[in-house]
Short mmCIF file of C-alpha atoms in Angstrom, two decimals:
data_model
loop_
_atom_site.label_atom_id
_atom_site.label_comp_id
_atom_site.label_asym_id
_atom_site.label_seq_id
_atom_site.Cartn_x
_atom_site.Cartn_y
_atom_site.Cartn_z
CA UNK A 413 0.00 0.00 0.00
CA UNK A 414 1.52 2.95 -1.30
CA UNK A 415 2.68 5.61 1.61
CA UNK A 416 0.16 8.52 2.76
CA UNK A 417 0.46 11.96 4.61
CA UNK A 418 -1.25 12.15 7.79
CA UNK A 419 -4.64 14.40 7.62
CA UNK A 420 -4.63 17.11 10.07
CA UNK A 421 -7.59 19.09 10.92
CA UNK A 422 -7.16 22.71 13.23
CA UNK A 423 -9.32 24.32 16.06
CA UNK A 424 -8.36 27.99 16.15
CA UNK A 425 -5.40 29.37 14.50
CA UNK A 426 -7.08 31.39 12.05
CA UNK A 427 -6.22 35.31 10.55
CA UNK A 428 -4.29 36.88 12.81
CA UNK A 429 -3.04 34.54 15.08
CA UNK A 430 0.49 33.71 15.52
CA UNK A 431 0.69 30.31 17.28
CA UNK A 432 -1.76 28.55 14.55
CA UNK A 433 0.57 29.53 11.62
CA UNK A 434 3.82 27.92 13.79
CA UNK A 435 2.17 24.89 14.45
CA UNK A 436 1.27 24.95 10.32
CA UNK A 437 4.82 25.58 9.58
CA UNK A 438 6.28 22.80 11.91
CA UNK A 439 3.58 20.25 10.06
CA UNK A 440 4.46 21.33 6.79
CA UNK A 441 8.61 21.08 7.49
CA UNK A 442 8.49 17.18 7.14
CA UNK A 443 5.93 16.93 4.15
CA UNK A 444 4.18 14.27 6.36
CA UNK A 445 1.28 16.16 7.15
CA UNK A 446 -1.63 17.58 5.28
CA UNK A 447 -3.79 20.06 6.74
CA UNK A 448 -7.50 18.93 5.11
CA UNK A 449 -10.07 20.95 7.24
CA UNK A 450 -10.14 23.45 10.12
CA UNK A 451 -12.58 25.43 12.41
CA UNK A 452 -9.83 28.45 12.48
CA UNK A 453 -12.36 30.41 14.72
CA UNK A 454 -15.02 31.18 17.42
CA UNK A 455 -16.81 33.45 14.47
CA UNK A 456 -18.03 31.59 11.34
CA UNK A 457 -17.59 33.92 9.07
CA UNK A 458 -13.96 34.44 10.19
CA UNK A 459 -13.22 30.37 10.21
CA UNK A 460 -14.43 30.35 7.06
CA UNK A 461 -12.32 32.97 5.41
CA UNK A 462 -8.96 31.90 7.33
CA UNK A 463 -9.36 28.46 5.61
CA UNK A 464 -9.71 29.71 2.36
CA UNK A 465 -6.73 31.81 2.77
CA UNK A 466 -5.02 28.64 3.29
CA UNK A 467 -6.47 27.28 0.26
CA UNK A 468 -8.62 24.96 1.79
CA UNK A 469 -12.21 24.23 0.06
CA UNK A 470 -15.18 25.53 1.06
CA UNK A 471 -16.79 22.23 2.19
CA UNK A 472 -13.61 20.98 4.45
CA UNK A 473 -13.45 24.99 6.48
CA UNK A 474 -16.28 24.92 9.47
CA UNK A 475 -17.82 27.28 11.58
CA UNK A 476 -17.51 25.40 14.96
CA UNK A 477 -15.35 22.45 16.03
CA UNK A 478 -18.12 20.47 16.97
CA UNK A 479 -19.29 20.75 13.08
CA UNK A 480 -16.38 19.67 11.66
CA UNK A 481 -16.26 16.48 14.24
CA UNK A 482 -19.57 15.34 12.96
CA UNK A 483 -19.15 15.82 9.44
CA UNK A 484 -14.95 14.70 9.00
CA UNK A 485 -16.67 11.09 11.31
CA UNK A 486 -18.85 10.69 8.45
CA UNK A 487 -16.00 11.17 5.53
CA UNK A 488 -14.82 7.89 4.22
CA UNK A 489 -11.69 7.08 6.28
CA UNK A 490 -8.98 7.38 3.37
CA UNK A 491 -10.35 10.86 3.17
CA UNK A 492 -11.07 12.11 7.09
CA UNK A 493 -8.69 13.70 9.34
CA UNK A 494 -6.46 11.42 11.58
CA UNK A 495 -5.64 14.19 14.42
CA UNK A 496 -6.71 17.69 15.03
CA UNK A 497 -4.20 20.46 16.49
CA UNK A 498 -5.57 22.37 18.98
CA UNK A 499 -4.10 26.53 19.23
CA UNK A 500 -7.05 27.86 20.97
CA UNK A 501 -6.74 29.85 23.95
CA UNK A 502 -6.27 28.03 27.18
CA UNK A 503 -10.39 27.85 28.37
CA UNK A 504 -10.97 26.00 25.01
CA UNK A 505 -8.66 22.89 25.32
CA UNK A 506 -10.70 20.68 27.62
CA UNK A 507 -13.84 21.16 25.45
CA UNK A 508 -12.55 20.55 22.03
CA UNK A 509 -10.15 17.89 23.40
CA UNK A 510 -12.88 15.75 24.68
CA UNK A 511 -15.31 16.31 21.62
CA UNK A 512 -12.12 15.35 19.88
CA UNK A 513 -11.01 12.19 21.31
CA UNK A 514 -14.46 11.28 21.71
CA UNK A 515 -15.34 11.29 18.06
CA UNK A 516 -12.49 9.16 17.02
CA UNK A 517 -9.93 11.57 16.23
CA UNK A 518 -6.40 12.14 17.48
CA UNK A 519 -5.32 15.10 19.42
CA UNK A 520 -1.89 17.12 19.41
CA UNK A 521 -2.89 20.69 21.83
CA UNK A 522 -1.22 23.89 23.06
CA UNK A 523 0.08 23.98 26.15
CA UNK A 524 -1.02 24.33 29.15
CA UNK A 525 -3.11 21.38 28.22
CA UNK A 526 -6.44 22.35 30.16
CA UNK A 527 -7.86 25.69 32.10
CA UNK A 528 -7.53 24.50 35.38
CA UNK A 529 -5.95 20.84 36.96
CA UNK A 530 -9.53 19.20 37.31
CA UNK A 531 -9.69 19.55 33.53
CA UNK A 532 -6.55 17.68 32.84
CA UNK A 533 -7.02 14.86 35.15
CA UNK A 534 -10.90 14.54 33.73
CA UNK A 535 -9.07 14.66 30.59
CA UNK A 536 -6.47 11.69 30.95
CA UNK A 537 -9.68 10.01 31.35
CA UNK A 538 -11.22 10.33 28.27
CA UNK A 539 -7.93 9.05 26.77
CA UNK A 540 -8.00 6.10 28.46
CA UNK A 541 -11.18 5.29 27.27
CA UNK A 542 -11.22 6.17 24.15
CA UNK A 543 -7.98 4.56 23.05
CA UNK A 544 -6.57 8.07 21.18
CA UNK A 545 -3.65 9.58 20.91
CA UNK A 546 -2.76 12.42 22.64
CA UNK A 547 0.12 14.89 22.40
CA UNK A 548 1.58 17.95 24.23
CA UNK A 549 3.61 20.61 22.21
CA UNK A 550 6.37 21.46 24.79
CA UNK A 551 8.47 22.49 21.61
CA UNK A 552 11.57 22.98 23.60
CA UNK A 553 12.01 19.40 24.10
CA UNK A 554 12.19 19.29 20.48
CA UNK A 555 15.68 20.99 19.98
CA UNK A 556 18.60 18.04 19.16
CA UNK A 557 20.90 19.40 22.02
CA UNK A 558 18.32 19.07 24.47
CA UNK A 559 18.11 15.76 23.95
CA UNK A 560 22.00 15.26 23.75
CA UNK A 561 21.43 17.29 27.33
CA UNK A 562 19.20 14.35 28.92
CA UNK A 563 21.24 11.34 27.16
CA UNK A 564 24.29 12.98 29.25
CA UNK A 565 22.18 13.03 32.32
CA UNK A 566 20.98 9.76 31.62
CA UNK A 567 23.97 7.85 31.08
CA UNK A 568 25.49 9.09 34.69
CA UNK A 569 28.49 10.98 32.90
CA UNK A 570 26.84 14.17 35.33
CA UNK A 571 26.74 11.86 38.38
CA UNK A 572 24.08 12.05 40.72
CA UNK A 573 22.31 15.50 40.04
CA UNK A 574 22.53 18.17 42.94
CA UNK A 575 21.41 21.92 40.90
CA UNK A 576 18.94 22.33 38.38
CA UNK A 577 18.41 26.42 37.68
CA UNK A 578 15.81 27.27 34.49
CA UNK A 579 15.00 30.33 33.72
CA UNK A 580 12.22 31.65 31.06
CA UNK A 581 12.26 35.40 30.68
CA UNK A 582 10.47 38.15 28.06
CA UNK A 583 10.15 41.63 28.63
CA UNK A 584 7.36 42.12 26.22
CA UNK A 585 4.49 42.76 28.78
CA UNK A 586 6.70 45.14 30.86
CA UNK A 587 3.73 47.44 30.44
CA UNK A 588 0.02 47.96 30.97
CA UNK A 589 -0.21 48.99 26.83
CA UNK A 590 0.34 45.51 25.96
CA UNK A 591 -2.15 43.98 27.62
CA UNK A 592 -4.33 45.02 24.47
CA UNK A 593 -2.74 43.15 21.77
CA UNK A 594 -4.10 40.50 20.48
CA UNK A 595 -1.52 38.30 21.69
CA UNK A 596 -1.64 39.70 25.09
CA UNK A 597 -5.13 40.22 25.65
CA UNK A 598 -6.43 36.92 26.63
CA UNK A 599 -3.50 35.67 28.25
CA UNK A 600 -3.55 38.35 30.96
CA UNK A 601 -7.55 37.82 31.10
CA UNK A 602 -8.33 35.22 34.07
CA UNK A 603 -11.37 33.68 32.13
CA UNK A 604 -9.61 32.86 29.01
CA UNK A 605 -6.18 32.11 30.54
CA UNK A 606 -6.81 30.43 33.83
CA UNK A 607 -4.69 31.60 37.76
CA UNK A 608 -1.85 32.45 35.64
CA UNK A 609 -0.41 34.63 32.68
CA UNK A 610 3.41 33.98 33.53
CA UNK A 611 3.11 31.05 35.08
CA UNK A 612 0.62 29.63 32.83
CA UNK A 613 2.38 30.99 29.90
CA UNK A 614 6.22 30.22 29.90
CA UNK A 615 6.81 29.67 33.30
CA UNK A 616 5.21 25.93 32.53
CA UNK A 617 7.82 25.18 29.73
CA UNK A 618 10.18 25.67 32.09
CA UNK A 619 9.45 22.87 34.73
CA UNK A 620 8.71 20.47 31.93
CA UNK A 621 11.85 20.96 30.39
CA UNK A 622 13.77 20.76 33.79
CA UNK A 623 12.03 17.25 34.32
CA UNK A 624 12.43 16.41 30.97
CA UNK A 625 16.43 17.25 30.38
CA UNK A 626 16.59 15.85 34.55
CA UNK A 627 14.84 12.21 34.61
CA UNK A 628 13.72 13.66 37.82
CA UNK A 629 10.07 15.15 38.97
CA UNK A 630 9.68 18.24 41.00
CA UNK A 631 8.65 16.94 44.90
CA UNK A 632 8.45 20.43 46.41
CA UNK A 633 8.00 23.86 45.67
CA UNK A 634 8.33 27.22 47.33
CA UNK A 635 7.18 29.55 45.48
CA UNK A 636 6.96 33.42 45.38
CA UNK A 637 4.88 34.86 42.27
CA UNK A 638 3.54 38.75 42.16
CA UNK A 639 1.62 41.26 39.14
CA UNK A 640 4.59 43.73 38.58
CA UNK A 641 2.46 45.62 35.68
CA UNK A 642 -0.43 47.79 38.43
CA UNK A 643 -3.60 46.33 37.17
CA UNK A 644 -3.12 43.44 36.23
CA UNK A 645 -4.79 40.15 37.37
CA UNK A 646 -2.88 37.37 36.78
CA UNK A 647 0.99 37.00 37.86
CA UNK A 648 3.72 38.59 34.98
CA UNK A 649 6.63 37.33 37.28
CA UNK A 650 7.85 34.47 39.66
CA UNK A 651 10.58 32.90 41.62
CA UNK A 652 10.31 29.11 42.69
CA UNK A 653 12.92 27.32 44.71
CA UNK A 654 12.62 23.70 43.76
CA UNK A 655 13.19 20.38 45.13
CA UNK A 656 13.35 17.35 43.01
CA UNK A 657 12.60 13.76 43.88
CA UNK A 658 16.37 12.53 43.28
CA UNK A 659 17.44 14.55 45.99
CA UNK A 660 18.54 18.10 43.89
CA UNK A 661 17.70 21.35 45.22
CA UNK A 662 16.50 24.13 42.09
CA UNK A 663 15.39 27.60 40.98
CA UNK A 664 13.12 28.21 38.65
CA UNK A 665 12.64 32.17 37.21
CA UNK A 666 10.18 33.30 34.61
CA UNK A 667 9.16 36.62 34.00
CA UNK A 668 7.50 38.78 31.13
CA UNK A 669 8.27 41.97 32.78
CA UNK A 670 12.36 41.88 32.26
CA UNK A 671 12.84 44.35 29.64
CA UNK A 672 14.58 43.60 26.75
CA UNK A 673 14.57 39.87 27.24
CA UNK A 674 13.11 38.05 24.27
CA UNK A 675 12.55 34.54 24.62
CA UNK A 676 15.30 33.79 26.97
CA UNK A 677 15.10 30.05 28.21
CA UNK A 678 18.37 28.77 29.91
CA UNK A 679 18.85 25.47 31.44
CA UNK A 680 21.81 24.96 33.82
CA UNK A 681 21.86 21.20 35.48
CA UNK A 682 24.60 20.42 37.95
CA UNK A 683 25.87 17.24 39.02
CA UNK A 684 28.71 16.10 41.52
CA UNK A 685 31.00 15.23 38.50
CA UNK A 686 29.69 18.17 35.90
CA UNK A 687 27.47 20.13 34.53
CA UNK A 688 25.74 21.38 31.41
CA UNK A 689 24.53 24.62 30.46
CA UNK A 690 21.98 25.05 27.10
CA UNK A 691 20.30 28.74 26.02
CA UNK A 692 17.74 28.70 23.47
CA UNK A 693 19.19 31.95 22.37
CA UNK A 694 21.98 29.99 21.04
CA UNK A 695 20.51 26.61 20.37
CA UNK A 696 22.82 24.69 18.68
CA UNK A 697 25.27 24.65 21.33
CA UNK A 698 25.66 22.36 24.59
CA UNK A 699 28.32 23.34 27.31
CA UNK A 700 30.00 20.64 29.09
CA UNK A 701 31.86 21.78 32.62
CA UNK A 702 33.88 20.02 34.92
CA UNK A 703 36.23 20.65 37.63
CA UNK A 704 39.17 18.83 35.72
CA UNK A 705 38.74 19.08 32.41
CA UNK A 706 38.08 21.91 30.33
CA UNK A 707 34.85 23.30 29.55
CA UNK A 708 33.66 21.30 26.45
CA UNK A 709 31.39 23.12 23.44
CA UNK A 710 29.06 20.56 22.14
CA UNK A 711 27.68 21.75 18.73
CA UNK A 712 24.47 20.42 17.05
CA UNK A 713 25.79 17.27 14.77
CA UNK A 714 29.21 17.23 15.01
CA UNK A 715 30.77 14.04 16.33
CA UNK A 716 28.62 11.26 18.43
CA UNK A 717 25.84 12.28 19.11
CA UNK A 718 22.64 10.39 21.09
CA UNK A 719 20.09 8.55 18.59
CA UNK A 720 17.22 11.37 19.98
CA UNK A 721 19.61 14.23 19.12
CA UNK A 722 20.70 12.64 15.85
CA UNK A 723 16.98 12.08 14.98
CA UNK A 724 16.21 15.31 15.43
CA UNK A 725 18.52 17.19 13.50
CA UNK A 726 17.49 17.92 9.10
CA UNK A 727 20.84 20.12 8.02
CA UNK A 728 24.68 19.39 8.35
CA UNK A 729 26.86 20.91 11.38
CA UNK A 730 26.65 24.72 10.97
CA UNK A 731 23.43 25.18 9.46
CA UNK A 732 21.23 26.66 12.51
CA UNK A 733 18.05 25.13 13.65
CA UNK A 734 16.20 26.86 15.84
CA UNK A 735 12.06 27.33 17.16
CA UNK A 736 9.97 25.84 13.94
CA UNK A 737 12.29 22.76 13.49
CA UNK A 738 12.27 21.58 17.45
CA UNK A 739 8.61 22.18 16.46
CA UNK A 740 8.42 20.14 14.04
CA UNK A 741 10.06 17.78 15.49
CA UNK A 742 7.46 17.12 18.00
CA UNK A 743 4.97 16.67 15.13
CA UNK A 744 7.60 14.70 13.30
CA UNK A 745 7.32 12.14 16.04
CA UNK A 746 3.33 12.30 16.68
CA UNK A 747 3.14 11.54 13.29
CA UNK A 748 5.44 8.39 13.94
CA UNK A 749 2.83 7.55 16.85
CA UNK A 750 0.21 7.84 14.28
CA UNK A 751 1.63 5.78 11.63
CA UNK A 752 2.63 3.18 14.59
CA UNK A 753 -0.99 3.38 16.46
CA UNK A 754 -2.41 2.38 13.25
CA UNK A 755 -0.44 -0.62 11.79
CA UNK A 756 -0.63 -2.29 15.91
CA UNK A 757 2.16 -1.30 16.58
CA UNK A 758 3.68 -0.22 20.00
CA UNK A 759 3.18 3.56 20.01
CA UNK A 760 3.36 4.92 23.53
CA UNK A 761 4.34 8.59 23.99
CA UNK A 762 7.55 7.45 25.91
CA UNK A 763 8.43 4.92 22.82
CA UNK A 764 8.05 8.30 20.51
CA UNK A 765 9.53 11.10 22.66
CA UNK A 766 6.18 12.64 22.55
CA UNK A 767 5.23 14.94 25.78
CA UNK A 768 1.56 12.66 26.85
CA UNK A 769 -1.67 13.25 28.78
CA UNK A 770 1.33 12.83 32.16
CA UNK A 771 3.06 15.59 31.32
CA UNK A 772 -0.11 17.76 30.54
CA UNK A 773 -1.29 16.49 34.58
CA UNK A 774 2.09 17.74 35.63
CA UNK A 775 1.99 20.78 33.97
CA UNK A 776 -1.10 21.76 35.06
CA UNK A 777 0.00 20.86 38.67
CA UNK A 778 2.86 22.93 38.01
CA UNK A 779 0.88 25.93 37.51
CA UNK A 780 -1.99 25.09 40.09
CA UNK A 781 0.53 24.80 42.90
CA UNK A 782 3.05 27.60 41.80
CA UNK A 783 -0.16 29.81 42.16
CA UNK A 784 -2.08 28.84 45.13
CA UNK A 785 1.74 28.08 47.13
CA UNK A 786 2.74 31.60 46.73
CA UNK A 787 -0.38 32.93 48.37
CA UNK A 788 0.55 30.53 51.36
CA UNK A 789 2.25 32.15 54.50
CA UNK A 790 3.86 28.79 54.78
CA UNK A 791 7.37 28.25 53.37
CA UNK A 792 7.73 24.81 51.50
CA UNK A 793 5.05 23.00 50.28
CA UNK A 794 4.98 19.18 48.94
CA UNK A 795 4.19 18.88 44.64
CA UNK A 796 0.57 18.22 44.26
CA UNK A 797 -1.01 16.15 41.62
CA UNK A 798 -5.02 15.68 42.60
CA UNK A 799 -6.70 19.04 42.09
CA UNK A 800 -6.30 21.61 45.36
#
């Protein structure tokens, strides 16, 4: 049987919108994916003209999600979407999610994966039962010397791991203006974003990549978070002190107020025979530190490299790859989930590198806890899954 793309339908994403056009870019980078229908937005009339700008026909663009459920479930199945990217705001995930998985289709959302913690654990139950797929886009884990990052870890050459320090940091809300833009307005809004903007935002991609990069789960938290910007509802800036369940003491530090930072994510990991230090502000590079050696520059492809890292590298040493291609690689290997789901094969999210329905738990944890610990008098406070 001759080889097939994978059908992708889209909730949200339509004109305007900046996230919906990366995740079309990272889909389009492998030529494995075919975008075949979408429901690009809340208004009809709008949905329908964003999919025609993507040259789309008329009869595959809807005006709600539940619409184009019902009628791609009634498409013969050589012709019907296989997943459906989600790029909504964050109040819309659990809803079109669940309508999602529940009419047969696979799911690859945004992060944070729900509105609120309940959401995300009612949601790992409609996976279960249904028997879809679904996948988290915590693109960061994408980038090739991440993964070179937790193969080191991983194979001990660290030793046991004592510091983990992460840091995500913007500037670009330093200011009440922004709040109006359309990229700002309904992340600083509490009914469309959830108890957090920063948090909820960046500060999320943070802790997953810190477990991700570590082994290692976040036990404890302290965690101080504030509104720097007068006004403003949600938090714009945070400091957590971490503790980790191998026994490592962290900080994590995410702000949107530091002006002049763009999208500044660093990950430091220390252990008692090393360390490593990755920036995403210069991705393709990987230091490795020791006390008696000297400090070792890793570059993207060059030499030995892990079989994730190799996987997910497209261009020869000294060709950059940056943001879209660690996207795409996390669509690269859904797609390889896909493909895998459907011939019976094994296709867990671990087996594929693929962040799962766990990590979208954690993270929501993550972002439940950093929130209702910092309004706590008391100092440390234990990691908590089950809704507070």
């Amino acid at each position: 049987m001759a080889k097939t793309k994978v059908r992708m339908g889209m909730v949200g994403g339509g004109q305007g919108a900046f996230i919906g056009a990366v995740h079309r870019i990272a889909a389009n980078i492998d030529g494995e994916i075919e975008l075949v229908c979408g429901a690009f937005s809340s208004n009809e009339e709008r949905s329908k003209a964003s999919g025609a700008d993507l040259f789309l026909p008329a009869g595959r663009c809807y005006g709600t999600y539940q619409e184009m459920f019902d009628a791609e479930a009634k498409l013969p199945a050589e012709q019907r979407m296989q997943f459906v990217a989600i790029v909504t705001p964050n109040h819309m995930h659990f809803s079109v999610a669940k309508a999602a998985l529940e009419s047969g289709f696979h799911v690859l959302s945004d992060k944070p994966a729900t509105f609120n913690l309940q959401e995300a654990v009612d949601l790992a139950e409609v996976v279960k039962s249904t028997g879809q797929l679904y996948g988290l886009t915590h693109t960061y884990n994408g980038y090739p010397l991440v993964k070179q990052a937790q193969d080191i870890v991983a194979s001990g050459q660290l030793g046991n791991i004592t510091k983990v320090i992460v840091e995500y940091t913007q500037g670009w809300l330093a200011d009440k203006e922004g709040d109006s833009g359309k990229q700002a307005a309904w992340r600083v809004d509490p009914k469309r974003a959830g108890i957090s903007c920063c948090m909820g935002d960046i500060g999320v991609h943070a802790a997953n990549l810190a477990e991700y990069v570590t082994g290692s789960h976040i036990s404890a938290m302290c965690s101080d978070l504030g509104s720097v910007v007068e006004g403003r509802l949600l938090d714009d800036d945070g400091t957590i002190l971490l503790r980790f369940d191998n026994g490592a003491r962290g900080v994590l530090l995410s702000s949107q107020v530091q002006v002049g930072d763009e999208n500044n994510l660093r990950l430091r990991i220390y252990g008692e025979k090393g360390g490593i230090e990755w920036s995403q502000l210069e991705p393709n590079t990987l230091w490795l530190k020791s006390n008696t050696a000297p400090t070792q520059m890793i570059r993207t492809g060059v030499g030995e490299m892990s079989a994730n890292a190799q996987g997910a590298i497209r261009t020869p040493a000294g060709h950059p790859e940056g943001y879209l291609e660690a996207f795409a690689n996390i669509y690269g290997n859904f797609v390889k989930q896909i493909r895998a789901f459907e011939a019976g094969e094994e296709y867990s999210n671990a087996t594929f590198d693929v962040p799962g329905i766990d990590e979208a738990i954690r993270g929501m944890a993550f972002i439940e806890n950093s929130v209702t610990f910092s309004q706590s008098e008391t100092k440390w406070h234990d990691f908590v899954i089950s809704p507070l």
